Coordinates of C-alpha atoms and ligand atoms in Angstrom, one line a residue:
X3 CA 121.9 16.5 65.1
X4 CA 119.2 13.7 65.3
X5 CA 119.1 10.7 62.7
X6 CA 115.5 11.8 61.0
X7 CA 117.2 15.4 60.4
X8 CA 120.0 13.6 58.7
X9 CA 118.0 11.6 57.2
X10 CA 115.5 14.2 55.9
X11 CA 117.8 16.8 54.7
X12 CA 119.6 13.8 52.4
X13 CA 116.2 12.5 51.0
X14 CA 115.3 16.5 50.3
X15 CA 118.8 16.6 48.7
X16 CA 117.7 13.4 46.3
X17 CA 114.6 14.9 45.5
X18 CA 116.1 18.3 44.4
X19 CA 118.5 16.4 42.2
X20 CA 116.6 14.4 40.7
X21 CA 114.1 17.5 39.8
X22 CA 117.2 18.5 37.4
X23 CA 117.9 22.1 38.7
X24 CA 121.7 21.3 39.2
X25 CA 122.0 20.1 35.9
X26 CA 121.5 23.2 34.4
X27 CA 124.8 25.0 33.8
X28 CA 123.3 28.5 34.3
X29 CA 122.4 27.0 38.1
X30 CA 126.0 25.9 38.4
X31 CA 127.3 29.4 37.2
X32 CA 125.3 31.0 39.5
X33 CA 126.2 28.9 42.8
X34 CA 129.7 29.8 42.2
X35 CA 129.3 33.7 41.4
X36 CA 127.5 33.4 44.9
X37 CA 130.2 31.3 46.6
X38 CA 133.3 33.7 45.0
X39 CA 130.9 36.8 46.7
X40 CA 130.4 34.5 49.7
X41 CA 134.2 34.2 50.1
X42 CA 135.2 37.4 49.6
X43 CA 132.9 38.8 52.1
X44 CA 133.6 36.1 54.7
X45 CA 137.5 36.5 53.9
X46 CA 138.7 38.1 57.1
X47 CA 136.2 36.0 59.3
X48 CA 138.0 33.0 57.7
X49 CA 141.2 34.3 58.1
X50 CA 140.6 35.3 61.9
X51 CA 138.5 31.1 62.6
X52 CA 142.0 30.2 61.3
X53 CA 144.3 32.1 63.4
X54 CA 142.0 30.9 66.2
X55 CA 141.6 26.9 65.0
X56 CA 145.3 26.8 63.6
X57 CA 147.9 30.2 65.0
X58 CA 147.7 30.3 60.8
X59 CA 149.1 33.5 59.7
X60 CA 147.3 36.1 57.3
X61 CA 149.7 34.9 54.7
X62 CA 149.0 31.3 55.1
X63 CA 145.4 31.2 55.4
X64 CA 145.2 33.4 51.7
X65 CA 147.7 31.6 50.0
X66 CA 146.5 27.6 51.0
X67 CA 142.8 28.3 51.5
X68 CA 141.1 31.4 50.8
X69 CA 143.0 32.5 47.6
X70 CA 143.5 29.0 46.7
X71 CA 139.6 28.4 47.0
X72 CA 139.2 31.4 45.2
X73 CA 141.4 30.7 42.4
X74 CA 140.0 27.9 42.0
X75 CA 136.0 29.4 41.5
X76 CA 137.7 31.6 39.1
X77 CA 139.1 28.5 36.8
X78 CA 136.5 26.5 37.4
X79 CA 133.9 29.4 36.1
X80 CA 136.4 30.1 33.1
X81 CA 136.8 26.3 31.9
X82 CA 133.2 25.1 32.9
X83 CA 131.2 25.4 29.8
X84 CA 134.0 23.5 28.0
X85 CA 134.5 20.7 30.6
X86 CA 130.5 20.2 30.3
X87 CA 130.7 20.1 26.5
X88 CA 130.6 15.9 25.1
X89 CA 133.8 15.5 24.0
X90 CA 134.0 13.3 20.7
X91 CA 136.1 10.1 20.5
X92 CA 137.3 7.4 18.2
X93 CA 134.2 4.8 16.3
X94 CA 135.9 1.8 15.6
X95 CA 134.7 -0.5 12.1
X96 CA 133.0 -2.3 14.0
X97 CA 130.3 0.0 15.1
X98 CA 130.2 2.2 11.6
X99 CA 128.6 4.5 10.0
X100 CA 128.1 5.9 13.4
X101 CA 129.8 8.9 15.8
X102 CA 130.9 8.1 20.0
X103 CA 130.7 11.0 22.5
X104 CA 131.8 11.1 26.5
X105 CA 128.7 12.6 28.2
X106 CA 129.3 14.3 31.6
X107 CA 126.4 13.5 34.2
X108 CA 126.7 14.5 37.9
X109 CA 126.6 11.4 40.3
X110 CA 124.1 13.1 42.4
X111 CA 124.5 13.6 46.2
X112 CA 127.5 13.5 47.6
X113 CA 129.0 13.4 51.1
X114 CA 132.4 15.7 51.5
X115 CA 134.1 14.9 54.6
X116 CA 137.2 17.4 55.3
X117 CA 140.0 17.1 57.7
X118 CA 141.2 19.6 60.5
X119 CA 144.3 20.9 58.5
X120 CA 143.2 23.1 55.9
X121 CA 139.4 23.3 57.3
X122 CA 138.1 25.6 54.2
X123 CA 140.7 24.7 51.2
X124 CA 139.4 21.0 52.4
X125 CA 135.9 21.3 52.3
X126 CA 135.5 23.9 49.4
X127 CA 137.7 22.6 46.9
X128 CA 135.9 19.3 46.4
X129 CA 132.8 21.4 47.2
X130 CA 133.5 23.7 44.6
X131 CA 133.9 20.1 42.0
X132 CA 131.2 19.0 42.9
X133 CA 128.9 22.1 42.0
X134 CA 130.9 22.7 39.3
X135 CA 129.5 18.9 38.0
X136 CA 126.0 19.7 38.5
X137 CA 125.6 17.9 42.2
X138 CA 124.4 18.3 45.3
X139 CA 126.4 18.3 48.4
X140 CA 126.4 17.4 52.3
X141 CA 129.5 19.0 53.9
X142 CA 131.0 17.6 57.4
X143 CA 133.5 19.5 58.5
X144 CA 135.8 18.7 61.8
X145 CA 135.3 18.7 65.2
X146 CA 138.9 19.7 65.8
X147 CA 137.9 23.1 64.0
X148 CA 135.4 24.6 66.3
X149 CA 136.0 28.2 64.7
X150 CA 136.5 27.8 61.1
X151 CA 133.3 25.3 61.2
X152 CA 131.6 27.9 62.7
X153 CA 132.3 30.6 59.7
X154 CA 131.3 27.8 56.9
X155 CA 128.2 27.1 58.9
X156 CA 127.2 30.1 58.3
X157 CA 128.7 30.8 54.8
X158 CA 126.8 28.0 53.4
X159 CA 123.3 28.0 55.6
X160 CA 123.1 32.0 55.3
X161 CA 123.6 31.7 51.1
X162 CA 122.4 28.3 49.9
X163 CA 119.5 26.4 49.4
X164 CA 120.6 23.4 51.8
X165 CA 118.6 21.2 49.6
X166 CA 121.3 22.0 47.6
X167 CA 124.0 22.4 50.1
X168 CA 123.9 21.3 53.4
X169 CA 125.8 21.5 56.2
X170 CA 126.1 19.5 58.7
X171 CA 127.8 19.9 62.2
X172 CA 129.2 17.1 64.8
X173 CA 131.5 14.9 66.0
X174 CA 131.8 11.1 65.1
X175 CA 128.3 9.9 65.8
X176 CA 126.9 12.5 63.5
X177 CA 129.5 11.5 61.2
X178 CA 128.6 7.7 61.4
X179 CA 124.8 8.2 61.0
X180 CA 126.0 10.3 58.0
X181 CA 127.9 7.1 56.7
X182 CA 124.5 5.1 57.5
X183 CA 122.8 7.0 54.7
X184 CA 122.5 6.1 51.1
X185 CA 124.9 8.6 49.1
X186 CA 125.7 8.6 45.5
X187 CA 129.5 9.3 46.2
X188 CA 131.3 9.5 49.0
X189 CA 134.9 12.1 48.7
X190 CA 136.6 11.9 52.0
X191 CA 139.7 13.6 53.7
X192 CA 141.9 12.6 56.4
X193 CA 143.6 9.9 57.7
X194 CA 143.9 6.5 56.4
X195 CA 142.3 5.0 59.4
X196 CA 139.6 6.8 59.3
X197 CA 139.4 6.0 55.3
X198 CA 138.7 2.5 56.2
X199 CA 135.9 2.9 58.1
X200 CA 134.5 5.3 55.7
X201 CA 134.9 3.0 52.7
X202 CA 133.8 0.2 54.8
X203 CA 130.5 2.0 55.6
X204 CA 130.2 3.1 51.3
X205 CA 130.7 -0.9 50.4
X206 CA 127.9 -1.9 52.4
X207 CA 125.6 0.6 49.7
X208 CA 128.0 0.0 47.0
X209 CA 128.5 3.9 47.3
X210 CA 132.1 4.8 45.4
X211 CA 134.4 6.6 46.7
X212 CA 137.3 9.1 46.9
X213 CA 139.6 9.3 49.5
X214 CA 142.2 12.1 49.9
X215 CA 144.6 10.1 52.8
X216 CA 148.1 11.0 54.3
X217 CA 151.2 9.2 54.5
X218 CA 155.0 9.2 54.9
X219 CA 155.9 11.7 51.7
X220 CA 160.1 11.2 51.0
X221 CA 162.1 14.3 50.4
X222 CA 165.4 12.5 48.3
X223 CA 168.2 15.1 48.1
X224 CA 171.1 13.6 45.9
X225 CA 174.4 15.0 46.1
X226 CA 174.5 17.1 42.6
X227 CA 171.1 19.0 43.7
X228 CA 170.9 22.9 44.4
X229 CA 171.2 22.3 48.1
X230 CA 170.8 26.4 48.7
X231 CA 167.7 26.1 47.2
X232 CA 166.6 22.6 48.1
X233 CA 166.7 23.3 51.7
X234 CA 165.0 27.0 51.4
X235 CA 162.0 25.2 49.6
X236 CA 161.8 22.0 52.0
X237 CA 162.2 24.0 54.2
X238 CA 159.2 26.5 53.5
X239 CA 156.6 22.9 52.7
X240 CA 158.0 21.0 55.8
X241 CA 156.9 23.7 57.9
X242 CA 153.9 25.6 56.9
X243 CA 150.7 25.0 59.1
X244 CA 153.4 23.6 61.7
X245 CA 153.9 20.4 59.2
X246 CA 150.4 19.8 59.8
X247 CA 150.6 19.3 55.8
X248 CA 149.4 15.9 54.1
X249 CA 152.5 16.5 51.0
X250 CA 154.8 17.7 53.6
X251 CA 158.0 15.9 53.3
X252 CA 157.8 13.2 56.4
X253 CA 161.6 12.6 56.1
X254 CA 164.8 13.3 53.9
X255 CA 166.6 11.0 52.5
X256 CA 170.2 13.1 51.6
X257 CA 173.1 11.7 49.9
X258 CA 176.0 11.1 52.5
X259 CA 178.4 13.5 50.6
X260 CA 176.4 16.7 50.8
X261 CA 174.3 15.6 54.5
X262 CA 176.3 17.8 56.6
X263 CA 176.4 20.9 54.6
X264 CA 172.5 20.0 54.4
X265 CA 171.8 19.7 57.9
X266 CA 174.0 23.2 58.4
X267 CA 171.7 25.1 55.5
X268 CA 168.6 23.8 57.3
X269 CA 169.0 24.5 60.8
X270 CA 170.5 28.3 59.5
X271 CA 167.2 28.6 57.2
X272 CA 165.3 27.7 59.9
X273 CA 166.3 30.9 61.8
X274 CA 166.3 33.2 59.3
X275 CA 162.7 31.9 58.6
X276 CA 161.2 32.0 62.4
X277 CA 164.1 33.6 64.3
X278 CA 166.1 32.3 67.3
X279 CA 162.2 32.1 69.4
X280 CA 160.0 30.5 66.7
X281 CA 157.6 30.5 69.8
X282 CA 157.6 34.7 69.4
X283 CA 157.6 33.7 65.3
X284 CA 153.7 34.9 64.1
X285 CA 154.5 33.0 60.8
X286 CA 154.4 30.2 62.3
X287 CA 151.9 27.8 63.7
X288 CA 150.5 25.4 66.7
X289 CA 149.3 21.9 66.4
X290 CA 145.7 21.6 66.6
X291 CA 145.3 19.5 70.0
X292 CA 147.0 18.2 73.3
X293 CA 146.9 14.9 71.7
X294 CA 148.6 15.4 68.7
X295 CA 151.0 17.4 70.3
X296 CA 151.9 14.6 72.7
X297 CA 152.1 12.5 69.9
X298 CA 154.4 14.8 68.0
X299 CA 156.2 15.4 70.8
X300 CA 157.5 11.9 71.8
X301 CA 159.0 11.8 68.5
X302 CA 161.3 14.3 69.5
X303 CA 165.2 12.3 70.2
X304 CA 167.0 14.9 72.2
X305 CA 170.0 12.9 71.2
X306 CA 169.4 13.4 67.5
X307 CA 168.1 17.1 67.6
X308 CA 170.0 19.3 65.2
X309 CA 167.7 22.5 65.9
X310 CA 164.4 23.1 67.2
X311 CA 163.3 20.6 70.0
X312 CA 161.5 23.3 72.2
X313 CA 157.8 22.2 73.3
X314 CA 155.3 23.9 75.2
X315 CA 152.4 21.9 76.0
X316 CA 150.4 25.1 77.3
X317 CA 150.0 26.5 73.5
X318 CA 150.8 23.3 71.9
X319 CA 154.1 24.8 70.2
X320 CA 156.4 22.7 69.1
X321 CA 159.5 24.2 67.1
X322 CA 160.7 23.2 64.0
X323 CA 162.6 20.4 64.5
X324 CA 165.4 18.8 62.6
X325 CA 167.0 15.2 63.4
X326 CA 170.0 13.5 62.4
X327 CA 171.4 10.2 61.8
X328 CA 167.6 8.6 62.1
X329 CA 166.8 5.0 60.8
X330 CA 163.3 3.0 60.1
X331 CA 163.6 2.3 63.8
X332 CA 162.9 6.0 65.2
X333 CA 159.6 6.4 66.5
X334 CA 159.9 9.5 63.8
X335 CA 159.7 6.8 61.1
X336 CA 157.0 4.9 62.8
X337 CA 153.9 6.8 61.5
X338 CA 153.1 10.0 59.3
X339 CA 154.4 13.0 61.4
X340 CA 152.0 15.9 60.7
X341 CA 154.3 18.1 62.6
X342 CA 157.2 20.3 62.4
X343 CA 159.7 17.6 63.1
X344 CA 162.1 16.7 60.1
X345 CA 163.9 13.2 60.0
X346 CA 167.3 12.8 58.4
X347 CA 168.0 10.0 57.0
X348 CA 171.2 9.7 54.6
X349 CA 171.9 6.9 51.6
X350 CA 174.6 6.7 49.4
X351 CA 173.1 4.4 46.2
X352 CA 169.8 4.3 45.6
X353 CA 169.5 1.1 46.7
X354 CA 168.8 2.2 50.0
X355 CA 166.5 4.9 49.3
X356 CA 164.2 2.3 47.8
X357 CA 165.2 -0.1 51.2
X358 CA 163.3 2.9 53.1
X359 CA 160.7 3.6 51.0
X360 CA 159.3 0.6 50.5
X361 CA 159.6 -0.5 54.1
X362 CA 157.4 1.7 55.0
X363 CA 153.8 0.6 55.0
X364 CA 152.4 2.9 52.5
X365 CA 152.9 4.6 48.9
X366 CA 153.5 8.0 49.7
X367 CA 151.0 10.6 48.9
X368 CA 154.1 12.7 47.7
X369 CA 157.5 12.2 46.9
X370 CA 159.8 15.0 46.0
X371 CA 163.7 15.0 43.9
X372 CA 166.0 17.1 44.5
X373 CA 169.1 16.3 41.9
X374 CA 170.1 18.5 39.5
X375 CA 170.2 15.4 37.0
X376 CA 167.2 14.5 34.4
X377 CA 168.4 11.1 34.9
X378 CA 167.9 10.6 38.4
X379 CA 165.1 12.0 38.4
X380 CA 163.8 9.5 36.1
X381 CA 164.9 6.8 37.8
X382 CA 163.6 7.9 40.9
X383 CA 160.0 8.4 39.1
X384 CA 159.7 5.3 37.6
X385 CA 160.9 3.4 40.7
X386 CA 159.1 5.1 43.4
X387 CA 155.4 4.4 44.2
X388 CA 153.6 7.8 45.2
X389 CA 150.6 10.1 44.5
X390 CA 152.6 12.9 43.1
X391 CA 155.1 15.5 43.8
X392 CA 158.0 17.4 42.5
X393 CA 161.5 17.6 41.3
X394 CA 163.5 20.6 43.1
X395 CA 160.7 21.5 44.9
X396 CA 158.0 20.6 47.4
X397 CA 154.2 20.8 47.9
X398 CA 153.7 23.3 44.9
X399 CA 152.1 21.0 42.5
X400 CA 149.0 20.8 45.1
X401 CA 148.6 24.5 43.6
X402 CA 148.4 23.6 40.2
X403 CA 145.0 22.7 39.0
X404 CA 146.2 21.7 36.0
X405 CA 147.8 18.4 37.5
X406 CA 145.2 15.9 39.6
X407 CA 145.8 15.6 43.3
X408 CA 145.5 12.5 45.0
X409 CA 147.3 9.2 46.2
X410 CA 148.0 5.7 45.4
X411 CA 147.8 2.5 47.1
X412 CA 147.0 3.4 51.0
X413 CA 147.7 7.0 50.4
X414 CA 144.3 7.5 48.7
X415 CA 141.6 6.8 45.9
X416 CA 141.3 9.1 43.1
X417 CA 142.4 12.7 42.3
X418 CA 140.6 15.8 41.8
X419 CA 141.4 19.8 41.2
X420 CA 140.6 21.1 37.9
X421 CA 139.2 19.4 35.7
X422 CA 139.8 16.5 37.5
X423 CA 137.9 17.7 40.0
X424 CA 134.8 18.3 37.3
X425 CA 135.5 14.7 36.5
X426 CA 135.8 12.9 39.4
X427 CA 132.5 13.8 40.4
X428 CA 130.7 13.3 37.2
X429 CA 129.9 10.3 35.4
X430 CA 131.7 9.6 31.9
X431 CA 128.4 8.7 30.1
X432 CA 129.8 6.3 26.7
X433 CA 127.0 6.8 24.1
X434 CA 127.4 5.5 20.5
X435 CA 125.5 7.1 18.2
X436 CA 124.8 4.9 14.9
X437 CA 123.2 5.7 11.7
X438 CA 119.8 5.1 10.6
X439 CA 120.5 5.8 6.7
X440 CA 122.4 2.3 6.6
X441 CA 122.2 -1.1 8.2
X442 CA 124.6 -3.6 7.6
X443 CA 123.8 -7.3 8.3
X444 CA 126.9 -8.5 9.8
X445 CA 125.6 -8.7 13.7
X446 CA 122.5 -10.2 12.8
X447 CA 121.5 -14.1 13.1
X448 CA 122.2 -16.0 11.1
X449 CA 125.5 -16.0 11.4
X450 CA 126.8 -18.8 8.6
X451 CA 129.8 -17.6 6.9
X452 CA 130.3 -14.0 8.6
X453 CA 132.9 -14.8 11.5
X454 CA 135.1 -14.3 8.6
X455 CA 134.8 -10.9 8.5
X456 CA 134.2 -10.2 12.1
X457 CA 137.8 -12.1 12.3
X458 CA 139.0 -9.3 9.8
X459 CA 137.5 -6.4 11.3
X460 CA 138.9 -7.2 15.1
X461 CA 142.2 -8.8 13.4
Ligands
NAD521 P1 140.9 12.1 60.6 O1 140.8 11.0 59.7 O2 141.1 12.0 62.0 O3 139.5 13.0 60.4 C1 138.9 13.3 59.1 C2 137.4 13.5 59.2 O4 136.9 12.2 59.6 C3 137.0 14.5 60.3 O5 135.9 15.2 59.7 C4 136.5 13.6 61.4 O6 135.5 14.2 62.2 C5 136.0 12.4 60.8 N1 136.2 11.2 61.6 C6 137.1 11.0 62.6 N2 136.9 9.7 63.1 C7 135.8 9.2 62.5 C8 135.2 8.0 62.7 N3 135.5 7.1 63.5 N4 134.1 7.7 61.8 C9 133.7 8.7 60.9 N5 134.3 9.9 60.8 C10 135.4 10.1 61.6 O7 142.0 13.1 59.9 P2 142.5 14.5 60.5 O8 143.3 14.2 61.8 O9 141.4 15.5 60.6 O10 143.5 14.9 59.4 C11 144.8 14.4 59.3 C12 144.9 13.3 58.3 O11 144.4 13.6 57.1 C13 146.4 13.0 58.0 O12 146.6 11.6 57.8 C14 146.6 13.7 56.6 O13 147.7 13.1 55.8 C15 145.3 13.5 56.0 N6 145.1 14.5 55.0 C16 145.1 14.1 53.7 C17 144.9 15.1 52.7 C18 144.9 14.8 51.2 O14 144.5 15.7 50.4 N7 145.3 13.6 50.8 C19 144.7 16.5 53.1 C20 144.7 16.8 54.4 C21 144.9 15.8 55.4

């Protein structure tokens, strides 16, 4: 796509916003009737882009991205009218007789970004937000997705005004000229890397952002935990999308005294989940290019491999993988996996769990706590720097709308889903509304002898 296209469908985009038709709420209702239609209709296309894009299974590709997108038109259409509403707040003395009110007011047009992962939960969920608020929306989905990208091309330019929602294909050159462009907010997905250069490119308009980045999530398993069910449920996050998961767990931390039953649940779970050929498995998935494979692949320590360890560079399979014994030094531990290979590392005070976490160059996106004691898992809470997670399970708060999503710290800016996601992409508009009926003289020049009161009020 050429830079005057780029340019001309944002400055279309401006001028639709700023002629208020996304403002109205019946507009917003309507987009996402059409989009829920849109998605049903497009569901097995979807479904077959992500097979292609992914090896995703049927099951998969409903439960993290079509249902989930769905699910989440459905709330969003339930709780809309009430998230729009001006919701009231405290008027101190100061600024009486008078009432204060949050207004909600879109941010305008926006720039969504999404990753290769989960190609349509990525790129409709903040899509879906930002509607929701009353905006208007360039999508850029990724190259890594030919397929999938292909189906949303189509879903959005077949059904939507683009002035309204546009889509726009390409690589990185296409993205960078995007970045060029003056946007009102910028939500991006993917790696931190990448974040950099994208927030770098917002500073230089002042543009805020979000960003949605990755990171080295802990699983901590301490030794009075349900270990049955801790390894069935890590087990079940590590390895969806073939790890190719931004909340998977990266590693386990397990407590010495249970490790080896632990590594003897996982590598058992592991083949009643995907059988003794997880290559023949078709629940489970391939990583999305030679390079990453590579990359995953060298990670792999023979020496250390409890189960799994099978490549095949042809298909890009790599099995689910479990290591044992590993430390910081591991070139497992040396950057986010996104892959189906599952470091073991083992502590005996919590001492050394917070040794590895904060060694590690980020706070994690996720964190999850296994322990069957509330106090533990309080102390690992408030002592653990991290996005957001869960305690005896993994990944499922992602799937609660109720709860924002989003990191801390180099694992990302902001948090949506819900009505965070209404939020995130509106402005909170403070407006103090005073009376007319009665005007006291205290803020008025002169000011002789009134401090003494201001002093009393703000006491
Ligand atoms: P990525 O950063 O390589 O790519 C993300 C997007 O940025 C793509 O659309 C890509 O085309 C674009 N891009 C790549 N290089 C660019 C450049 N130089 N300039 C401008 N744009 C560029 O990420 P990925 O490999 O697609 O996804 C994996 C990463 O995303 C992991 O780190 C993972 O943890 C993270 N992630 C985070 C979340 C979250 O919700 N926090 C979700 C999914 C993935």
């Amino acid at each position: 796509m050429q830079e005057q296209q780029i340019v001309s469908i944002v400055n279309q985009q401006r001028e639709f916003f700023n002629s208020g038709v996304t403002r109205a709420y019946q507009y917003r209702v309507e987009c996402l009737n059409k989009l829920k239609v849109v998605f049903k209709r497009y569901e097995q296309e979807l479904n077959a882009a992500l097979k292609q894009d992914l090896g995703k299974s049927e099951f998969e590709a409903f439960f993290a991205e079509t249902g989930f997108c769905q699910h989440e038109i459905t709330e969003t259409l339930k709780k809309l009218k009430g998230w729009m509403k001006p919701k009231r707040t405290w008027t101190g003395l100061l600024s009486q007789p008078g009432t204060s009110r949050i207004y909600y007011s879109p941010l305008g047009v926006n720039l969504i970004i999404a990753p290769y992962n989960y190609p349509v939960n990525l790129s409709f969920s903040p899509l879906i937000a930002a509607i929701a608020a009353g905006n208007t929306v360039v999508l850029k989905t990724s190259e890594m997705t030919p397929a999938c990208s292909t189906v949303i091309q189509k879903m959005l330019e077949e059904n939507f005004d683009p002035r309204h929602i546009a889509y726009i294909p390409g690589e990185i050159p296409e993205t960078t000229l995007l970045l060029q462009q003056k946007f009102d907010h910028i939500f991006f997905t993917g790696s931190p890397r990448v974040g950099s250069i994208v927030m770098a490119a917002a500073a230089k308009n002042l543009t805020p952002v979000t960003l949605e980045l990755g990171g080295k999530s802990p699983c901590i398993v301490h030794h009075d935990a349900n270990l049955d069910l801790a390894v069935k449920r890590i087990c079940n996050g590590k390895f969806m999308n073939a790890g190719q998961t931004c909340i998977a767990p990266d590693y386990v931390l397990v407590h010495r005294d249970v490790k080896e039953a632990f590594l003897q649940n996982m590598a058992q779970r592991i083949r009643d989940c995907y059988g003794d050929d997880p290559e023949q498995s078709p629940d489970f998935g391939r990583i999305i290019s030679a390079n990453h494979f590579s990359r995953i692949a060298a990670m792999i320590n023979l020496e250390k491999v409890v189960v799994g360890g099978q490549t095949n560079a042809e298909t890009n399979f790599i099995a689910p993988t479990v290591l044992r014994d590993c430390q910081l030094d591991d070139k497992a531990m040396q950057e986010e996996i996104f892959g189906p290979v599952l470091p073991v590392l083992d502590y005996s005070d919590f001492d050394e769990v917070y040794q590895v976490v904060s060694k590690l160059p980020q706070h994690p996106l996720a964190c999850y706590i296994y322990s069957s004691s509330d106090a533990v898992q309080q102390e690992l809470i408030a002592n653990i720097q991290f996005g957001g997670g869960c305690i005896n399970n993994c990944i499922m708060h992602v799937g609660n709308s109720y709860l924002p999503f989003g990191g801390v710290g180099e694992s990302g800016i902001g948090s949506y889903h819900g009505i965070h996601g209404f939020e995130r992409f509106s402005h909170k508009k403070s407006i103090l509304k005073s009376a007319t009926w009665i005007d006291f003289p205290l803020m008025y020049a002169p000011y002789k002898d009134k401090i003494k009161f201001l002093r009393w009020i703000l006491k």
